[in-house]
Amino acid sequence: QLQTRMEILQDEFKYFYGCSVIEHLKARIKKPESIIKKMENKNYELTYRNLVEQVNDIAGLRIICPLKDDIFSVVDIIKGMPDINVLIEKDYVTNPKKSGYASYHLVVEVLVPVMKQVIPVKVELQIRTLAMDFWASLEHDLKYKSNNKISKKVSNELVKCAKMINKLDNQMITITKECK
Ligand code: 0O2
């Protein structure tokens, strides 16, 4: 549902302004084995209640924006949707994580009609620029390949790269403004 709405928003921007605040979208449903692994890692008892209450990212939508400013426009649009309830908001764009990770996270609740009832379903949204996505995807793979144990030297290098990416994202905003 949310993916379709974001695709419509992407089209609306292109139609009215000739460009979009959304570059592309990636949606995924977490595989049952990954859900179990996550619950076990966090020491949650494998109950349906814990699944619903503790796991926020069974449905995940990544929104990739061309520019850093676009992230905040997308966040405002989502927060302004009357039928969407924002449960959690984390701004790692303004305050990146120690790892260097930058992204805007929202956990929202969407009402999904199922048979004769409507159930609230949580979706984790990760909103970031193309450059932030490039860094996060590579860093995620590197951590997975080494079972989350990357050396201090590698993590320092990754923090340096994240800082370069932040600088690049800021420069792209300046260049874009100059061209307007
Ligand atoms: P995976 O393998 O991507 O699913 P939560 O994990 O949501 O219960 P947490 O960790 O406090 O609670 O939430 P946070 O910090 O908002 O992180 C949620 C997701 O953001 C992570 O999911 C990652 O996908 C991503 N993320 C957070 N920190 C980093 C980071 O340093 N590097 C990268 N590449 N991604 C990060 P999972 O479930 O931890 O991992």
PDB file of N, CA, C and O and ligand atoms in Angstrom, residues 28 30 34 38 42 44 54-57 62 88 90 92 97-107 124-126 128 132-133 135-141 143-144, ligand 1:
ATOM      1  N   ARG A  28      10.593  -4.598   0.697  1.00  0.00           N
ATOM      2  CA  ARG A  28      10.829  -6.024   0.951  1.00  0.00           C
ATOM      3  C   ARG A  28      10.026  -6.489   2.169  1.00  0.00           C
ATOM      4  O   ARG A  28       9.709  -5.694   3.065  1.00  0.00           O
ATOM      5  N   LYS A  30      10.339  -9.180   5.185  1.00  0.00           N
ATOM      6  CA  LYS A  30      11.384  -9.989   5.832  1.00  0.00           C
ATOM      7  C   LYS A  30      11.019 -11.467   5.790  1.00  0.00           C
ATOM      8  O   LYS A  30       9.880 -11.835   6.078  1.00  0.00           O
ATOM      9  N   SER A  34      14.603 -14.962   8.777  1.00  0.00           N
ATOM     10  CA  SER A  34      15.298 -13.751   9.250  1.00  0.00           C
ATOM     11  C   SER A  34      14.576 -13.161  10.457  1.00  0.00           C
ATOM     12  O   SER A  34      15.199 -12.585  11.354  1.00  0.00           O
ATOM     13  N   LYS A  38      16.308 -12.671  14.067  1.00  0.00           N
ATOM     14  CA  LYS A  38      16.318 -11.370  14.760  1.00  0.00           C
ATOM     15  C   LYS A  38      15.754 -11.509  16.175  1.00  0.00           C
ATOM     16  O   LYS A  38      16.324 -10.975  17.131  1.00  0.00           O
ATOM     17  N   LYS A  42      17.777 -11.008  19.751  1.00  0.00           N
ATOM     18  CA  LYS A  42      17.352 -10.023  20.752  1.00  0.00           C
ATOM     19  C   LYS A  42      16.746 -10.694  21.988  1.00  0.00           C
ATOM     20  O   LYS A  42      16.158 -10.017  22.838  1.00  0.00           O
ATOM     21  N   TYR A  44      14.076 -12.531  22.342  1.00  0.00           N
ATOM     22  CA  TYR A  44      12.623 -12.483  22.505  1.00  0.00           C
ATOM     23  C   TYR A  44      12.085 -13.893  22.393  1.00  0.00           C
ATOM     24  O   TYR A  44      12.499 -14.650  21.515  1.00  0.00           O
ATOM     25  N   GLN A  54       7.395  -6.443  18.933  1.00  0.00           N
ATOM     26  CA  GLN A  54       8.836  -6.131  19.001  1.00  0.00           C
ATOM     27  C   GLN A  54       9.525  -6.004  17.641  1.00  0.00           C
ATOM     28  O   GLN A  54      10.563  -5.367  17.548  1.00  0.00           O
ATOM     29  N   VAL A  55       8.993  -6.661  16.614  1.00  0.00           N
ATOM     30  CA  VAL A  55       9.701  -6.613  15.323  1.00  0.00           C
ATOM     31  C   VAL A  55       9.047  -5.550  14.437  1.00  0.00           C
ATOM     32  O   VAL A  55       7.888  -5.678  14.042  1.00  0.00           O
ATOM     33  N   ASN A  56       9.811  -4.495  14.166  1.00  0.00           N
ATOM     34  CA  ASN A  56       9.232  -3.341  13.459  1.00  0.00           C
ATOM     35  C   ASN A  56       9.444  -3.393  11.954  1.00  0.00           C
ATOM     36  O   ASN A  56       8.873  -2.591  11.228  1.00  0.00           O
ATOM     37  N   ASP A  57      10.332  -4.296  11.510  1.00  0.00           N
ATOM     38  CA  ASP A  57      10.732  -4.219  10.102  1.00  0.00           C
ATOM     39  C   ASP A  57      10.344  -5.440   9.278  1.00  0.00           C
ATOM     40  O   ASP A  57      11.054  -5.820   8.353  1.00  0.00           O
ATOM     41  N   ARG A  62      12.433   1.216   1.509  1.00  0.00           N
ATOM     42  CA  ARG A  62      13.563   2.157   1.446  1.00  0.00           C
ATOM     43  C   ARG A  62      13.252   3.184   0.373  1.00  0.00           C
ATOM     44  O   ARG A  62      12.875   2.819  -0.748  1.00  0.00           O
ATOM     45  N   ILE A  88       7.631   5.560  15.483  1.00  0.00           N
ATOM     46  CA  ILE A  88       9.029   5.843  15.876  1.00  0.00           C
ATOM     47  C   ILE A  88       9.668   6.719  14.812  1.00  0.00           C
ATOM     48  O   ILE A  88       9.423   6.517  13.613  1.00  0.00           O
ATOM     49  N   LYS A  90      13.569   8.391  13.853  1.00  0.00           N
ATOM     50  CA  LYS A  90      14.995   8.526  14.197  1.00  0.00           C
ATOM     51  C   LYS A  90      15.694   9.257  13.059  1.00  0.00           C
ATOM     52  O   LYS A  90      15.694   8.778  11.926  1.00  0.00           O
ATOM     53  N   TYR A  92      18.911   9.953  11.686  1.00  0.00           N
ATOM     54  CA  TYR A  92      20.364   9.717  11.590  1.00  0.00           C
ATOM     55  C   TYR A  92      20.962  10.510  10.422  1.00  0.00           C
ATOM     56  O   TYR A  92      22.102  10.278  10.059  1.00  0.00           O
ATOM     57  N   LYS A  97      24.996   7.819  12.947  1.00  0.00           N
ATOM     58  CA  LYS A  97      25.426   6.880  13.991  1.00  0.00           C
ATOM     59  C   LYS A  97      26.954   6.890  14.095  1.00  0.00           C
ATOM     60  O   LYS A  97      27.630   7.334  13.176  1.00  0.00           O
ATOM     61  N   LYS A  98      27.497   6.325  15.178  1.00  0.00           N
ATOM     62  CA  LYS A  98      28.965   6.258  15.373  1.00  0.00           C
ATOM     63  C   LYS A  98      29.641   5.546  14.204  1.00  0.00           C
ATOM     64  O   LYS A  98      30.754   5.881  13.815  1.00  0.00           O
ATOM     65  N   SER A  99      28.918   4.603  13.617  1.00  0.00           N
ATOM     66  CA  SER A  99      29.464   3.843  12.479  1.00  0.00           C
ATOM     67  C   SER A  99      29.630   4.724  11.232  1.00  0.00           C
ATOM     68  O   SER A  99      30.320   4.358  10.297  1.00  0.00           O
ATOM     69  N   GLY A 100      28.934   5.860  11.225  1.00  0.00           N
ATOM     70  CA  GLY A 100      28.933   6.744  10.054  1.00  0.00           C
ATOM     71  C   GLY A 100      27.602   6.651   9.314  1.00  0.00           C
ATOM     72  O   GLY A 100      27.313   7.450   8.423  1.00  0.00           O
ATOM     73  N   TYR A 101      26.779   5.675   9.731  1.00  0.00           N
ATOM     74  CA  TYR A 101      25.490   5.433   9.057  1.00  0.00           C
ATOM     75  C   TYR A 101      24.587   6.666   9.119  1.00  0.00           C
ATOM     76  O   TYR A 101      24.358   7.238  10.187  1.00  0.00           O
ATOM     77  N   ALA A 102      24.083   7.059   7.940  1.00  0.00           N
ATOM     78  CA  ALA A 102      23.149   8.193   7.851  1.00  0.00           C
ATOM     79  C   ALA A 102      21.903   7.761   7.092  1.00  0.00           C
ATOM     80  O   ALA A 102      22.012   7.150   6.017  1.00  0.00           O
ATOM     81  N   SER A 103      20.772   8.048   7.649  1.00  0.00           N
ATOM     82  CA  SER A 103      19.483   7.671   7.049  1.00  0.00           C
ATOM     83  C   SER A 103      18.384   8.208   7.964  1.00  0.00           C
ATOM     84  O   SER A 103      18.633   8.417   9.152  1.00  0.00           O
ATOM     85  N   TYR A 104      17.206   8.449   7.440  1.00  0.00           N
ATOM     86  CA  TYR A 104      16.093   8.893   8.288  1.00  0.00           C
ATOM     87  C   TYR A 104      15.162   7.697   8.462  1.00  0.00           C
ATOM     88  O   TYR A 104      14.731   7.108   7.469  1.00  0.00           O
ATOM     89  N   HIS A 105      14.897   7.310   9.693  1.00  0.00           N
ATOM     90  CA  HIS A 105      14.051   6.136   9.922  1.00  0.00           C
ATOM     91  C   HIS A 105      12.690   6.534  10.490  1.00  0.00           C
ATOM     92  O   HIS A 105      12.620   7.335  11.430  1.00  0.00           O
ATOM     93  N   LEU A 106      11.666   5.935   9.934  1.00  0.00           N
ATOM     94  CA  LEU A 106      10.326   6.088  10.501  1.00  0.00           C
ATOM     95  C   LEU A 106       9.727   4.687  10.618  1.00  0.00           C
ATOM     96  O   LEU A 106       9.865   3.889   9.682  1.00  0.00           O
ATOM     97  N   VAL A 107       9.107   4.407  11.744  1.00  0.00           N
ATOM     98  CA  VAL A 107       8.291   3.198  11.804  1.00  0.00           C
ATOM     99  C   VAL A 107       6.855   3.695  11.838  1.00  0.00           C
ATOM    100  O   VAL A 107       6.488   4.482  12.724  1.00  0.00           O
ATOM    101  N   GLU A 124       8.755  -0.344   8.399  1.00  0.00           N
ATOM    102  CA  GLU A 124       9.955   0.463   8.682  1.00  0.00           C
ATOM    103  C   GLU A 124      10.387   1.170   7.405  1.00  0.00           C
ATOM    104  O   GLU A 124      10.614   0.529   6.373  1.00  0.00           O
ATOM    105  N   LEU A 125      10.464   2.483   7.483  1.00  0.00           N
ATOM    106  CA  LEU A 125      10.885   3.279   6.324  1.00  0.00           C
ATOM    107  C   LEU A 125      12.300   3.776   6.552  1.00  0.00           C
ATOM    108  O   LEU A 125      12.618   4.297   7.621  1.00  0.00           O
ATOM    109  N   GLN A 126      13.149   3.565   5.576  1.00  0.00           N
ATOM    110  CA  GLN A 126      14.515   4.121   5.634  1.00  0.00           C
ATOM    111  C   GLN A 126      14.620   5.096   4.464  1.00  0.00           C
ATOM    112  O   GLN A 126      14.482   4.704   3.312  1.00  0.00           O
ATOM    113  N   ARG A 128      16.885   7.857   2.518  1.00  0.00           N
ATOM    114  CA  ARG A 128      18.263   8.345   2.406  1.00  0.00           C
ATOM    115  C   ARG A 128      18.615   8.730   0.980  1.00  0.00           C
ATOM    116  O   ARG A 128      17.858   8.427   0.048  1.00  0.00           O
ATOM    117  N   MET A 132      24.186   8.001   0.377  1.00  0.00           N
ATOM    118  CA  MET A 132      24.064   7.324   1.678  1.00  0.00           C
ATOM    119  C   MET A 132      23.737   5.850   1.479  1.00  0.00           C
ATOM    120  O   MET A 132      24.213   4.979   2.212  1.00  0.00           O
ATOM    121  N   ASP A 133      22.907   5.561   0.464  1.00  0.00           N
ATOM    122  CA  ASP A 133      22.506   4.183   0.185  1.00  0.00           C
ATOM    123  C   ASP A 133      23.696   3.354  -0.297  1.00  0.00           C
ATOM    124  O   ASP A 133      23.861   2.194   0.093  1.00  0.00           O
ATOM    125  N   TRP A 135      26.815   3.835   0.517  1.00  0.00           N
ATOM    126  CA  TRP A 135      27.654   3.552   1.689  1.00  0.00           C
ATOM    127  C   TRP A 135      27.005   2.457   2.548  1.00  0.00           C
ATOM    128  O   TRP A 135      27.666   1.486   2.916  1.00  0.00           O
ATOM    129  N   ALA A 136      25.715   2.614   2.852  1.00  0.00           N
ATOM    130  CA  ALA A 136      25.031   1.693   3.774  1.00  0.00           C
ATOM    131  C   ALA A 136      24.999   0.267   3.214  1.00  0.00           C
ATOM    132  O   ALA A 136      25.187  -0.704   3.949  1.00  0.00           O
ATOM    133  N   SER A 137      24.785   0.135   1.902  1.00  0.00           N
ATOM    134  CA  SER A 137      24.706  -1.209   1.304  1.00  0.00           C
ATOM    135  C   SER A 137      26.056  -1.911   1.388  1.00  0.00           C
ATOM    136  O   SER A 137      26.131  -3.081   1.771  1.00  0.00           O
ATOM    137  N   LEU A 138      27.121  -1.176   1.062  1.00  0.00           N
ATOM    138  CA  LEU A 138      28.453  -1.786   1.108  1.00  0.00           C
ATOM    139  C   LEU A 138      28.844  -2.125   2.549  1.00  0.00           C
ATOM    140  O   LEU A 138      29.348  -3.207   2.825  1.00  0.00           O
ATOM    141  N   GLU A 139      28.584  -1.191   3.454  1.00  0.00           N
ATOM    142  CA  GLU A 139      28.965  -1.404   4.854  1.00  0.00           C
ATOM    143  C   GLU A 139      28.206  -2.591   5.441  1.00  0.00           C
ATOM    144  O   GLU A 139      28.766  -3.403   6.158  1.00  0.00           O
ATOM    145  N   HIS A 140      26.919  -2.707   5.088  1.00  0.00           N
ATOM    146  CA  HIS A 140      26.089  -3.811   5.563  1.00  0.00           C
ATOM    147  C   HIS A 140      26.664  -5.148   5.075  1.00  0.00           C
ATOM    148  O   HIS A 140      26.817  -6.093   5.845  1.00  0.00           O
ATOM    149  N   ASP A 141      27.041  -5.195   3.785  1.00  0.00           N
ATOM    150  CA  ASP A 141      27.611  -6.420   3.212  1.00  0.00           C
ATOM    151  C   ASP A 141      28.935  -6.776   3.883  1.00  0.00           C
ATOM    152  O   ASP A 141      29.176  -7.932   4.210  1.00  0.00           O
ATOM    153  N   LYS A 143      29.923  -6.027   6.880  1.00  0.00           N
ATOM    154  CA  LYS A 143      29.678  -6.502   8.246  1.00  0.00           C
ATOM    155  C   LYS A 143      29.171  -7.936   8.236  1.00  0.00           C
ATOM    156  O   LYS A 143      29.548  -8.752   9.055  1.00  0.00           O
ATOM    157  N   TYR A 144      28.270  -8.226   7.252  1.00  0.00           N
ATOM    158  CA  TYR A 144      27.704  -9.570   7.156  1.00  0.00           C
ATOM    159  C   TYR A 144      28.777 -10.581   6.814  1.00  0.00           C
ATOM    160  O   TYR A 144      28.848 -11.654   7.401  1.00  0.00           O
TER     161      TYR A 144
HETATM  162  P1  0O2 B   1      19.127  -5.629   8.901  1.00  0.00           P
HETATM  163  O1  0O2 B   1      20.038  -6.744   8.626  1.00  0.00           O
HETATM  164  O2  0O2 B   1      19.286  -4.519   7.906  1.00  0.00           O
HETATM  165  O3  0O2 B   1      17.683  -6.021   9.066  1.00  0.00           O
HETATM  166  P2  0O2 B   1      15.682  -2.546  15.409  1.00  0.00           P
HETATM  167  O4  0O2 B   1      16.848  -3.288  14.754  1.00  0.00           O
HETATM  168  O5  0O2 B   1      14.799  -1.857  14.391  1.00  0.00           O
HETATM  169  O6  0O2 B   1      14.918  -3.399  16.341  1.00  0.00           O
HETATM  170  P3  0O2 B   1      17.523  -0.549  16.120  1.00  0.00           P
HETATM  171  O7  0O2 B   1      18.750  -1.321  15.704  1.00  0.00           O
HETATM  172  O8  0O2 B   1      17.666   0.331  17.322  1.00  0.00           O
HETATM  173  O9  0O2 B   1      16.284  -1.442  16.353  1.00  0.00           O
HETATM  174  O10 0O2 B   1      17.008   0.347  14.911  1.00  0.00           O
HETATM  175  P4  0O2 B   1      17.814   1.276  13.981  1.00  0.00           P
HETATM  176  O11 0O2 B   1      19.047   1.766  14.608  1.00  0.00           O
HETATM  177  O12 0O2 B   1      16.806   2.275  13.528  1.00  0.00           O
HETATM  178  O13 0O2 B   1      18.234   0.305  12.801  1.00  0.00           O
HETATM  179  C1  0O2 B   1      17.282  -0.311  12.007  1.00  0.00           C
HETATM  180  C2  0O2 B   1      17.929  -0.712  10.690  1.00  0.00           C
HETATM  181  O14 0O2 B   1      18.725   0.369  10.155  1.00  0.00           O
HETATM  182  C3  0O2 B   1      18.914  -1.864  10.791  1.00  0.00           C
HETATM  183  O15 0O2 B   1      18.208  -3.069  10.790  1.00  0.00           O
HETATM  184  C4  0O2 B   1      19.741  -1.658   9.516  1.00  0.00           C
HETATM  185  O16 0O2 B   1      19.047  -2.079   8.368  1.00  0.00           O
HETATM  186  C5  0O2 B   1      19.850  -0.157   9.477  1.00  0.00           C
HETATM  187  N1  0O2 B   1      21.072   0.266  10.197  1.00  0.00           N
HETATM  188  C6  0O2 B   1      21.172   0.754  11.448  1.00  0.00           C
HETATM  189  N2  0O2 B   1      22.442   1.024  11.764  1.00  0.00           N
HETATM  190  C7  0O2 B   1      23.179   0.712  10.668  1.00  0.00           C
HETATM  191  C8  0O2 B   1      24.591   0.788  10.368  1.00  0.00           C
HETATM  192  O17 0O2 B   1      25.429   1.202  11.167  1.00  0.00           O
HETATM  193  N3  0O2 B   1      24.954   0.361   9.105  1.00  0.00           N
HETATM  194  C9  0O2 B   1      24.071  -0.098   8.178  1.00  0.00           C
HETATM  195  N4  0O2 B   1      24.537  -0.476   6.975  1.00  0.00           N
HETATM  196  N5  0O2 B   1      22.743  -0.189   8.451  1.00  0.00           N
HETATM  197  C10 0O2 B   1      22.311   0.200   9.672  1.00  0.00           C
HETATM  198  P5  0O2 B   1      18.813  -4.385  11.435  1.00  0.00           P
HETATM  199  O18 0O2 B   1      17.685  -5.251  11.809  1.00  0.00           O
HETATM  200  O19 0O2 B   1      19.792  -4.022  12.524  1.00  0.00           O
HETATM  201  O20 0O2 B   1      19.643  -5.049  10.279  1.00  0.00           O
END
